[in-house]
CSV table of C-alpha atoms in Angstrom, one decimal:
chain,number,residue,atom,x,y,z
A,4,UNK,CA,77.5,-165.8,-81.5
A,5,UNK,CA,74.2,-167.1,-80.2
A,6,UNK,CA,70.9,-165.8,-80.6
A,7,UNK,CA,71.0,-163.0,-77.8
A,8,UNK,CA,73.8,-163.8,-75.3
A,9,UNK,CA,77.2,-165.6,-75.7
A,10,UNK,CA,80.4,-166.3,-73.7
A,11,UNK,CA,84.0,-165.3,-75.4
A,12,UNK,CA,86.9,-165.8,-73.0
A,13,UNK,CA,84.7,-165.6,-69.9
A,14,UNK,CA,83.0,-162.6,-71.0
A,15,UNK,CA,79.3,-162.6,-71.7
A,16,UNK,CA,77.9,-160.6,-74.7
A,17,UNK,CA,74.6,-160.1,-75.8
A,18,UNK,CA,71.9,-157.2,-77.0
A,19,UNK,CA,70.3,-154.7,-74.7
A,20,UNK,CA,67.3,-152.4,-75.3
A,21,UNK,CA,68.8,-148.7,-74.6
A,22,UNK,CA,65.9,-146.6,-72.6
A,23,UNK,CA,65.7,-143.6,-74.8
A,24,UNK,CA,62.5,-142.3,-73.0
A,25,UNK,CA,64.7,-139.1,-71.9
A,26,UNK,CA,64.6,-138.0,-75.5
A,27,UNK,CA,60.8,-136.4,-75.7
A,28,UNK,CA,58.3,-136.8,-78.2
A,29,UNK,CA,57.3,-139.5,-80.8
A,30,UNK,CA,60.6,-140.0,-82.7
A,31,UNK,CA,62.0,-142.2,-85.4
A,32,UNK,CA,65.7,-142.7,-85.8
A,33,UNK,CA,67.0,-142.6,-89.0
A,34,UNK,CA,71.1,-143.2,-88.9
A,35,UNK,CA,73.7,-143.7,-86.5
A,36,UNK,CA,77.4,-143.2,-86.6
A,37,UNK,CA,79.8,-144.1,-83.6
A,38,UNK,CA,83.6,-143.0,-83.4
A,39,UNK,CA,84.3,-145.2,-80.5
A,40,UNK,CA,82.8,-147.9,-78.3
A,41,UNK,CA,80.5,-145.4,-76.6
A,42,UNK,CA,80.7,-142.0,-78.4
A,43,UNK,CA,78.2,-141.2,-81.4
A,44,UNK,CA,75.7,-139.7,-83.3
A,45,UNK,CA,71.8,-140.7,-84.0
A,46,UNK,CA,69.8,-138.6,-86.4
A,47,UNK,CA,66.0,-138.3,-86.8
A,48,UNK,CA,63.8,-136.7,-89.6
A,49,UNK,CA,60.9,-136.4,-87.2
A,50,UNK,CA,62.4,-133.0,-85.7
A,51,UNK,CA,65.3,-130.9,-86.5
A,52,UNK,CA,67.5,-132.6,-83.9
A,53,UNK,CA,71.0,-134.8,-83.6
A,54,UNK,CA,71.3,-136.9,-80.4
A,55,UNK,CA,74.9,-137.1,-79.4
A,56,UNK,CA,76.0,-139.8,-76.5
A,57,UNK,CA,79.3,-140.1,-75.1
A,58,UNK,CA,78.4,-143.1,-72.7
A,59,UNK,CA,77.0,-145.6,-75.2
A,60,UNK,CA,73.4,-144.3,-74.7
A,61,UNK,CA,73.2,-143.8,-70.9
A,62,UNK,CA,72.4,-140.2,-71.5
A,63,UNK,CA,72.2,-137.9,-74.7
A,64,UNK,CA,72.8,-134.2,-75.5
A,65,UNK,CA,70.5,-132.4,-78.0
A,66,UNK,CA,72.2,-130.7,-81.0
A,67,UNK,CA,69.9,-129.1,-83.8
A,68,UNK,CA,70.2,-128.6,-87.5
A,69,UNK,CA,67.9,-126.4,-89.8
A,70,UNK,CA,65.9,-129.5,-91.0
A,71,UNK,CA,65.4,-133.0,-89.9
A,72,UNK,CA,68.1,-135.3,-90.8
A,73,UNK,CA,68.3,-138.6,-92.5
A,74,UNK,CA,72.1,-139.7,-92.5
A,75,UNK,CA,75.3,-139.0,-90.4
A,76,UNK,CA,78.8,-139.9,-90.8
A,77,UNK,CA,81.2,-139.0,-88.0
A,78,UNK,CA,85.1,-138.7,-88.8
A,79,UNK,CA,86.1,-138.5,-85.0
A,80,UNK,CA,84.6,-136.9,-81.9
A,81,UNK,CA,84.5,-133.2,-83.0
A,82,UNK,CA,84.1,-133.8,-86.9
A,83,UNK,CA,80.7,-135.0,-88.3
A,84,UNK,CA,78.3,-134.7,-91.6
A,85,UNK,CA,74.8,-134.9,-91.6
A,86,UNK,CA,71.7,-134.3,-94.1
A,87,UNK,CA,68.5,-134.8,-94.7
A,88,UNK,CA,65.3,-133.0,-95.5
A,89,UNK,CA,65.2,-130.2,-97.9
A,90,UNK,CA,68.9,-131.2,-99.4
A,91,UNK,CA,70.7,-129.9,-96.7
A,92,UNK,CA,74.4,-131.1,-95.7
A,93,UNK,CA,75.8,-130.3,-92.4
A,94,UNK,CA,79.0,-130.1,-91.1
A,95,UNK,CA,80.2,-129.7,-87.6
A,96,UNK,CA,84.0,-129.3,-86.4
A,97,UNK,CA,83.0,-128.7,-82.5
A,98,UNK,CA,81.5,-132.0,-81.7
A,99,UNK,CA,78.1,-131.0,-82.5
A,100,UNK,CA,77.3,-127.8,-80.7
A,101,UNK,CA,77.1,-126.3,-84.3
A,102,UNK,CA,75.9,-127.8,-87.1
A,103,UNK,CA,76.1,-125.2,-90.2
A,104,UNK,CA,74.7,-125.9,-93.6
A,105,UNK,CA,77.8,-126.2,-95.9
A,106,UNK,CA,75.2,-127.0,-99.1
A,107,UNK,CA,72.2,-128.6,-100.5
A,108,UNK,CA,71.4,-131.4,-103.0
A,109,UNK,CA,68.0,-129.7,-103.8
A,110,UNK,CA,66.2,-133.1,-103.0
A,111,UNK,CA,66.0,-135.3,-99.7
A,112,UNK,CA,69.3,-136.4,-98.8
A,113,UNK,CA,69.2,-140.3,-98.1
A,114,UNK,CA,72.9,-141.5,-97.3
A,115,UNK,CA,76.2,-140.2,-97.2
A,116,UNK,CA,79.6,-141.7,-96.8
A,117,UNK,CA,83.4,-140.8,-96.6
A,118,UNK,CA,86.4,-142.2,-98.3
A,119,UNK,CA,88.4,-139.7,-96.1
A,120,UNK,CA,88.2,-136.7,-93.9
A,121,UNK,CA,88.1,-134.6,-96.7
A,122,UNK,CA,86.1,-136.5,-99.7
A,123,UNK,CA,82.9,-137.9,-99.0
A,124,UNK,CA,79.5,-138.4,-101.3
A,125,UNK,CA,75.9,-138.4,-100.9
A,126,UNK,CA,72.8,-139.6,-102.5
A,127,UNK,CA,69.0,-138.8,-102.3
A,128,UNK,CA,65.7,-138.9,-104.4
A,129,UNK,CA,65.4,-138.1,-108.1
A,130,UNK,CA,68.9,-140.1,-108.5
A,131,UNK,CA,70.8,-137.1,-106.8
A,132,UNK,CA,74.5,-138.0,-106.1
A,133,UNK,CA,76.7,-135.2,-104.8
A,134,UNK,CA,80.5,-135.1,-104.0
A,135,UNK,CA,81.5,-133.4,-100.6
A,136,UNK,CA,85.1,-131.9,-100.8
A,137,UNK,CA,86.6,-129.3,-98.9
A,138,UNK,CA,83.5,-127.8,-97.6
A,139,UNK,CA,81.7,-127.7,-100.7
A,140,UNK,CA,78.9,-129.8,-102.1
A,141,UNK,CA,79.1,-130.6,-106.2
A,142,UNK,CA,76.4,-132.3,-108.2
A,143,UNK,CA,77.9,-135.6,-110.0
A,144,UNK,CA,75.3,-135.8,-112.6
A,145,UNK,CA,73.8,-139.4,-111.9
A,146,UNK,CA,72.4,-141.3,-114.8
A,147,UNK,CA,69.5,-142.2,-112.6
A,148,UNK,CA,66.2,-140.7,-111.8
A,149,UNK,CA,65.2,-143.4,-109.0
A,150,UNK,CA,65.3,-142.5,-105.4
A,151,UNK,CA,68.8,-143.6,-104.3
A,152,UNK,CA,68.9,-145.1,-100.8
A,153,UNK,CA,72.3,-146.0,-99.9
A,154,UNK,CA,76.0,-145.2,-100.8
A,155,UNK,CA,79.3,-146.5,-99.9
A,156,UNK,CA,82.9,-145.3,-100.9
A,157,UNK,CA,85.8,-147.5,-99.4
A,158,UNK,CA,88.3,-145.3,-101.2
A,159,UNK,CA,88.7,-142.1,-103.0
A,160,UNK,CA,86.8,-142.3,-106.6
A,161,UNK,CA,85.4,-145.6,-105.7
A,162,UNK,CA,81.9,-145.3,-105.2
A,163,UNK,CA,78.8,-147.7,-105.1
A,164,UNK,CA,75.2,-146.1,-105.0
A,165,UNK,CA,72.1,-148.2,-105.1
A,166,UNK,CA,68.1,-147.4,-104.9
A,167,UNK,CA,65.2,-148.8,-106.9
A,168,UNK,CA,66.3,-151.8,-108.8
A,169,UNK,CA,69.8,-150.3,-109.7
A,170,UNK,CA,73.3,-150.3,-108.6
A,171,UNK,CA,75.6,-147.6,-110.1
A,172,UNK,CA,79.5,-147.4,-109.8
A,173,UNK,CA,81.5,-144.1,-109.9
A,174,UNK,CA,85.2,-144.1,-110.6
A,175,UNK,CA,85.9,-140.5,-110.1
A,176,UNK,CA,84.6,-139.7,-113.8
A,177,UNK,CA,81.7,-141.5,-115.0
A,178,UNK,CA,78.9,-143.6,-113.7
A,179,UNK,CA,78.3,-147.1,-114.7
A,180,UNK,CA,75.3,-149.4,-114.1
A,181,UNK,CA,76.2,-153.0,-112.7
A,182,UNK,CA,73.9,-156.1,-113.0
A,183,UNK,CA,72.6,-157.0,-109.6
A,184,UNK,CA,70.0,-159.4,-108.6
A,185,UNK,CA,66.3,-158.7,-109.4
A,186,UNK,CA,64.9,-156.7,-106.6
A,187,UNK,CA,64.5,-153.4,-104.9
A,188,UNK,CA,67.9,-152.1,-103.1
A,189,UNK,CA,68.0,-150.2,-99.9
A,190,UNK,CA,71.5,-150.1,-98.8
A,191,UNK,CA,74.8,-151.1,-99.7
A,192,UNK,CA,78.2,-151.5,-97.9
A,193,UNK,CA,81.7,-152.1,-99.3
A,194,UNK,CA,84.6,-153.1,-97.2
A,195,UNK,CA,87.2,-152.3,-99.9
A,196,UNK,CA,87.2,-151.7,-103.9
A,197,UNK,CA,86.0,-155.5,-104.3
A,198,UNK,CA,84.1,-156.8,-101.7
A,199,UNK,CA,80.7,-155.6,-101.0
A,200,UNK,CA,77.2,-156.3,-99.9
A,201,UNK,CA,73.7,-154.9,-101.0
A,202,UNK,CA,70.3,-155.6,-99.2
A,203,UNK,CA,66.9,-154.9,-100.0
A,204,UNK,CA,63.0,-155.7,-99.9
A,205,UNK,CA,61.5,-158.7,-99.2
A,206,UNK,CA,64.8,-160.1,-97.6
A,207,UNK,CA,67.4,-159.4,-100.3
A,208,UNK,CA,70.9,-160.0,-99.5
A,209,UNK,CA,73.7,-160.0,-102.3
A,210,UNK,CA,77.3,-160.1,-102.3
A,211,UNK,CA,80.3,-159.4,-104.8
A,212,UNK,CA,83.7,-160.0,-104.6
A,213,UNK,CA,84.8,-158.2,-107.9
A,214,UNK,CA,83.8,-154.6,-107.4
A,215,UNK,CA,80.2,-155.3,-108.6
A,216,UNK,CA,81.1,-157.1,-112.1
A,217,UNK,CA,79.1,-159.7,-110.6
A,218,UNK,CA,76.7,-160.3,-107.7
A,219,UNK,CA,75.5,-163.5,-106.0
A,220,UNK,CA,72.4,-163.6,-103.9
A,221,UNK,CA,73.0,-165.2,-100.2
A,222,UNK,CA,70.4,-167.2,-98.4
A,223,UNK,CA,68.4,-165.3,-95.8
A,224,UNK,CA,66.9,-167.5,-93.0
A,225,UNK,CA,64.2,-165.4,-92.4
A,226,UNK,CA,61.2,-167.1,-92.9
A,227,UNK,CA,59.3,-164.0,-93.6
A,228,UNK,CA,61.4,-162.6,-95.8
A,229,UNK,CA,61.4,-159.2,-94.2
A,230,UNK,CA,62.9,-156.2,-96.1
A,231,UNK,CA,66.1,-155.0,-94.9
A,232,UNK,CA,66.8,-151.3,-94.6
A,233,UNK,CA,70.4,-151.5,-93.5
A,234,UNK,CA,73.5,-153.2,-93.8
A,235,UNK,CA,77.4,-153.1,-92.2
A,236,UNK,CA,80.5,-155.1,-92.3
A,237,UNK,CA,83.2,-154.6,-90.0
A,238,UNK,CA,85.5,-156.8,-92.0
A,239,UNK,CA,85.2,-159.4,-94.4
A,240,UNK,CA,83.5,-161.8,-92.1
A,241,UNK,CA,81.6,-160.0,-89.6
A,242,UNK,CA,78.5,-158.4,-90.8
A,243,UNK,CA,74.8,-157.6,-89.9
A,244,UNK,CA,71.6,-156.6,-91.5
A,245,UNK,CA,68.4,-154.9,-90.1
A,246,UNK,CA,64.9,-154.0,-91.3
A,247,UNK,CA,61.3,-154.8,-90.8
A,248,UNK,CA,59.7,-155.5,-87.6
A,249,UNK,CA,62.9,-155.7,-85.7
A,250,UNK,CA,64.9,-158.3,-87.9
A,251,UNK,CA,68.3,-158.4,-87.1
A,252,UNK,CA,70.8,-160.8,-89.1
A,253,UNK,CA,74.5,-162.0,-88.5
A,254,UNK,CA,77.3,-163.4,-90.0
A,255,UNK,CA,80.7,-164.4,-89.0
A,256,UNK,CA,81.7,-165.7,-92.5
A,257,UNK,CA,80.9,-163.2,-94.8
A,258,UNK,CA,77.6,-163.9,-95.6
A,259,UNK,CA,78.2,-167.7,-96.4
A,260,UNK,CA,75.4,-168.4,-93.7
A,261,UNK,CA,73.4,-165.9,-91.8
A,262,UNK,CA,71.3,-166.1,-88.7
A,263,UNK,CA,68.3,-164.2,-87.3
A,264,UNK,CA,69.5,-162.8,-84.1
A,265,UNK,CA,67.8,-160.8,-81.2
A,266,UNK,CA,64.2,-162.3,-81.2
A,267,UNK,CA,62.0,-160.4,-79.3
A,268,UNK,CA,63.8,-157.3,-78.7
A,269,UNK,CA,61.6,-155.0,-80.7
A,270,UNK,CA,58.7,-155.0,-83.5
A,271,UNK,CA,59.9,-151.6,-84.8
A,272,UNK,CA,61.5,-151.1,-88.1
A,273,UNK,CA,65.0,-150.9,-88.0
A,274,UNK,CA,66.9,-148.2,-90.3
A,275,UNK,CA,70.6,-148.5,-89.7
A,276,UNK,CA,73.3,-150.7,-88.0
A,277,UNK,CA,77.1,-149.6,-87.0
A,278,UNK,CA,79.6,-151.6,-85.2
A,279,UNK,CA,83.0,-150.4,-83.8
A,280,UNK,CA,84.4,-153.9,-83.7
A,281,UNK,CA,82.8,-157.8,-83.8
A,282,UNK,CA,81.5,-157.3,-80.3
A,283,UNK,CA,80.1,-153.7,-80.0
A,284,UNK,CA,77.7,-151.9,-81.9
A,285,UNK,CA,74.2,-150.3,-82.1
A,286,UNK,CA,71.0,-150.4,-84.1
A,287,UNK,CA,68.5,-147.8,-84.5
A,288,UNK,CA,64.9,-147.6,-85.8
A,289,UNK,CA,61.3,-146.4,-85.3
A,290,UNK,CA,59.9,-145.1,-82.1
A,291,UNK,CA,63.1,-144.1,-80.7
A,292,UNK,CA,64.4,-147.6,-81.0
A,293,UNK,CA,68.2,-147.9,-79.8
A,294,UNK,CA,69.5,-151.4,-79.4
A,295,UNK,CA,73.2,-152.1,-78.2
A,296,UNK,CA,75.3,-155.2,-78.7
A,297,UNK,CA,78.1,-155.6,-76.5
A,298,UNK,CA,79.9,-157.1,-73.0
A,299,UNK,CA,77.3,-157.5,-70.5
A,300,UNK,CA,79.7,-158.5,-67.8
A,301,UNK,CA,82.1,-156.0,-66.6
A,302,UNK,CA,84.0,-156.7,-63.4
A,303,UNK,CA,86.5,-154.2,-61.8
A,304,UNK,CA,87.9,-153.5,-58.7
A,305,UNK,CA,85.0,-151.4,-57.7
A,306,UNK,CA,82.5,-152.8,-60.0
A,307,UNK,CA,79.8,-155.5,-59.2
A,308,UNK,CA,79.6,-158.4,-61.7
A,309,UNK,CA,76.2,-158.7,-63.8
A,310,UNK,CA,74.6,-161.9,-62.7
A,311,UNK,CA,71.0,-161.7,-63.8
A,312,UNK,CA,71.0,-165.1,-65.7
A,313,UNK,CA,68.8,-167.4,-67.9
A,314,UNK,CA,69.4,-170.9,-67.5
A,315,UNK,CA,68.5,-173.2,-70.3
A,316,UNK,CA,65.2,-174.7,-70.1
A,317,UNK,CA,64.8,-178.5,-68.8
A,318,UNK,CA,63.9,-180.6,-70.4
A,319,UNK,CA,64.8,-179.4,-74.2
A,320,UNK,CA,63.5,-180.8,-76.4
A,321,UNK,CA,60.3,-181.1,-74.4
A,322,UNK,CA,56.8,-182.2,-74.7
A,323,UNK,CA,54.3,-181.0,-73.2
A,324,UNK,CA,55.9,-178.3,-70.8
A,325,UNK,CA,59.4,-177.4,-69.5
A,326,UNK,CA,60.9,-175.5,-66.8
A,327,UNK,CA,62.8,-172.3,-67.2
A,328,UNK,CA,65.0,-171.2,-64.5
A,329,UNK,CA,66.8,-167.8,-64.1
A,330,UNK,CA,68.7,-165.7,-61.4
A,331,UNK,CA,68.0,-162.0,-60.4
A,332,UNK,CA,70.8,-160.2,-58.9
A,333,UNK,CA,68.8,-157.6,-57.1
A,334,UNK,CA,65.1,-156.3,-56.6
A,335,UNK,CA,64.0,-155.7,-59.9
A,336,UNK,CA,61.3,-155.3,-62.8
A,337,UNK,CA,61.3,-158.9,-64.5
A,338,UNK,CA,59.5,-159.8,-67.6
A,339,UNK,CA,59.9,-163.7,-69.1
A,340,UNK,CA,58.3,-164.4,-72.4
A,341,UNK,CA,58.2,-167.0,-75.2
A,342,UNK,CA,58.6,-165.9,-78.9
A,343,UNK,CA,58.5,-168.0,-81.9
A,344,UNK,CA,61.2,-168.4,-84.4
A,345,UNK,CA,59.5,-165.3,-86.5
A,346,UNK,CA,59.7,-163.1,-83.5
A,347,UNK,CA,55.9,-163.1,-82.7
A,348,UNK,CA,55.1,-163.1,-79.0
A,349,UNK,CA,53.5,-166.4,-78.1
A,350,UNK,CA,53.0,-166.2,-74.1
A,351,UNK,CA,53.7,-163.8,-71.5
A,352,UNK,CA,55.1,-166.0,-68.3
A,353,UNK,CA,55.6,-163.3,-65.8
A,354,UNK,CA,55.9,-159.3,-65.9
A,355,UNK,CA,56.6,-158.2,-62.4
A,356,UNK,CA,58.9,-157.3,-59.4
A,357,UNK,CA,61.0,-160.0,-58.6
A,358,UNK,CA,63.3,-160.5,-55.4
A,359,UNK,CA,67.0,-161.2,-55.8
A,360,UNK,CA,67.8,-165.0,-56.1
A,361,UNK,CA,66.9,-168.1,-58.2
A,362,UNK,CA,63.6,-168.2,-59.7
A,363,UNK,CA,61.4,-170.7,-62.0
A,364,UNK,CA,58.7,-171.1,-64.1
A,365,UNK,CA,56.9,-173.7,-65.9
A,366,UNK,CA,55.9,-173.3,-69.6
A,367,UNK,CA,52.8,-175.9,-70.6
A,368,UNK,CA,53.4,-175.1,-74.3
A,369,UNK,CA,50.4,-172.7,-74.7
A,370,UNK,CA,49.9,-169.5,-76.0
A,371,UNK,CA,48.1,-166.4,-74.3
A,372,UNK,CA,44.9,-167.9,-75.4
A,373,UNK,CA,45.8,-171.1,-73.6
A,374,UNK,CA,46.1,-172.7,-77.2
A,375,UNK,CA,48.5,-175.5,-77.5
A,376,UNK,CA,51.4,-174.3,-79.9
A,377,UNK,CA,52.8,-176.3,-82.5
A,378,UNK,CA,56.2,-178.3,-82.7
A,379,UNK,CA,59.0,-176.0,-83.5
A,380,UNK,CA,61.5,-173.8,-82.4
A,381,UNK,CA,60.7,-171.3,-79.6
A,382,UNK,CA,62.9,-168.5,-77.5
A,383,UNK,CA,62.6,-167.9,-73.9
A,384,UNK,CA,63.3,-164.2,-73.5
A,385,UNK,CA,64.2,-162.8,-69.9
A,386,UNK,CA,64.5,-159.0,-69.5
A,387,UNK,CA,65.6,-157.7,-66.3
A,388,UNK,CA,65.7,-153.8,-66.5
A,389,UNK,CA,67.1,-153.1,-69.9
A,390,UNK,CA,69.2,-156.1,-70.0
A,391,UNK,CA,68.1,-159.0,-72.0
A,392,UNK,CA,68.8,-162.9,-72.2
A,393,UNK,CA,67.5,-165.3,-74.9
A,394,UNK,CA,67.4,-168.9,-74.9
A,395,UNK,CA,66.5,-171.6,-77.4
A,396,UNK,CA,63.9,-174.1,-77.1
A,397,UNK,CA,62.6,-177.1,-78.9
A,398,UNK,CA,59.2,-178.1,-78.7
A,399,UNK,CA,58.7,-181.6,-79.9
A,400,UNK,CA,55.1,-183.5,-80.4
């Protein structure tokens, strides 16, 4: 998969920034859980609302809880759990029309996960770890006093939890500490009882294939070492991690190699990522940020193909200037910008209404202050409406 868009079997996939302005107020999204390609829930601790979409973020219904929520886990279209401020644990059995509290962990709940429809676990501040079973919440007497931020339970009585500098394993009876790499951990994800990943501050990524008996640090290509807040793996190969300043990392080989993807999508802190397949997923974060990865081209009997295109610049590599060409399918608001490999805006080439057809712009290798930029890797970023395409460029001097 390329940085923002790619072609697989004549289908184009890429990242989109979903417009969430219909949700009022200044809101930070905290977690996300989808049960299908288009249906899922988003939580916020800014208000006591949860947002449900049935159409991939085109529209939202507003649902309410007693207090703001940090985490959500959806079992199916009608059954889901959430929790957050004041330790409340909520459960809906009607698709979110009602979210009654079924218990409390007395402290802020940060994360929850379910091994089955009837058995789940939650963690929170002050070392709290609780079992959620048969509509009740029970304290598991964690040995930690640290703020626990991530929990993962791939099967009943196999639970991993992380926070601060600690990783713990719970076997249904007792907790045991695991020796991980040095660092501060923010989230953890296991795909089975043996293989999992943990992420944390200053770009930390670690992997285990023996149930946490040993952990191996994986190489993070982000030169800024931005802290990571969320990690999700669809299977043993495809995984994503998200964090500070809009950083998104992607791997297709279990983390043997990671790539920075989605440059320029947002500079907001990203808190959670969830994929329903290797080619369909969502990311949420501060400032009502909702990003979607999926198929950009959808052609049916009564549909018009998406044909906003960003072409590879020419020449590439280039010095001192290059031509960037693009195609617009209809009269649209168009933005074309240049970003560096760290995701920083370098140059805004255009930001206005464009007519349909083919267009081109020359970038002279200078920033917005008209200063020449250094040799290196840059990205051209075309946004047409809420569709975003990116191409990689190399400036050689």
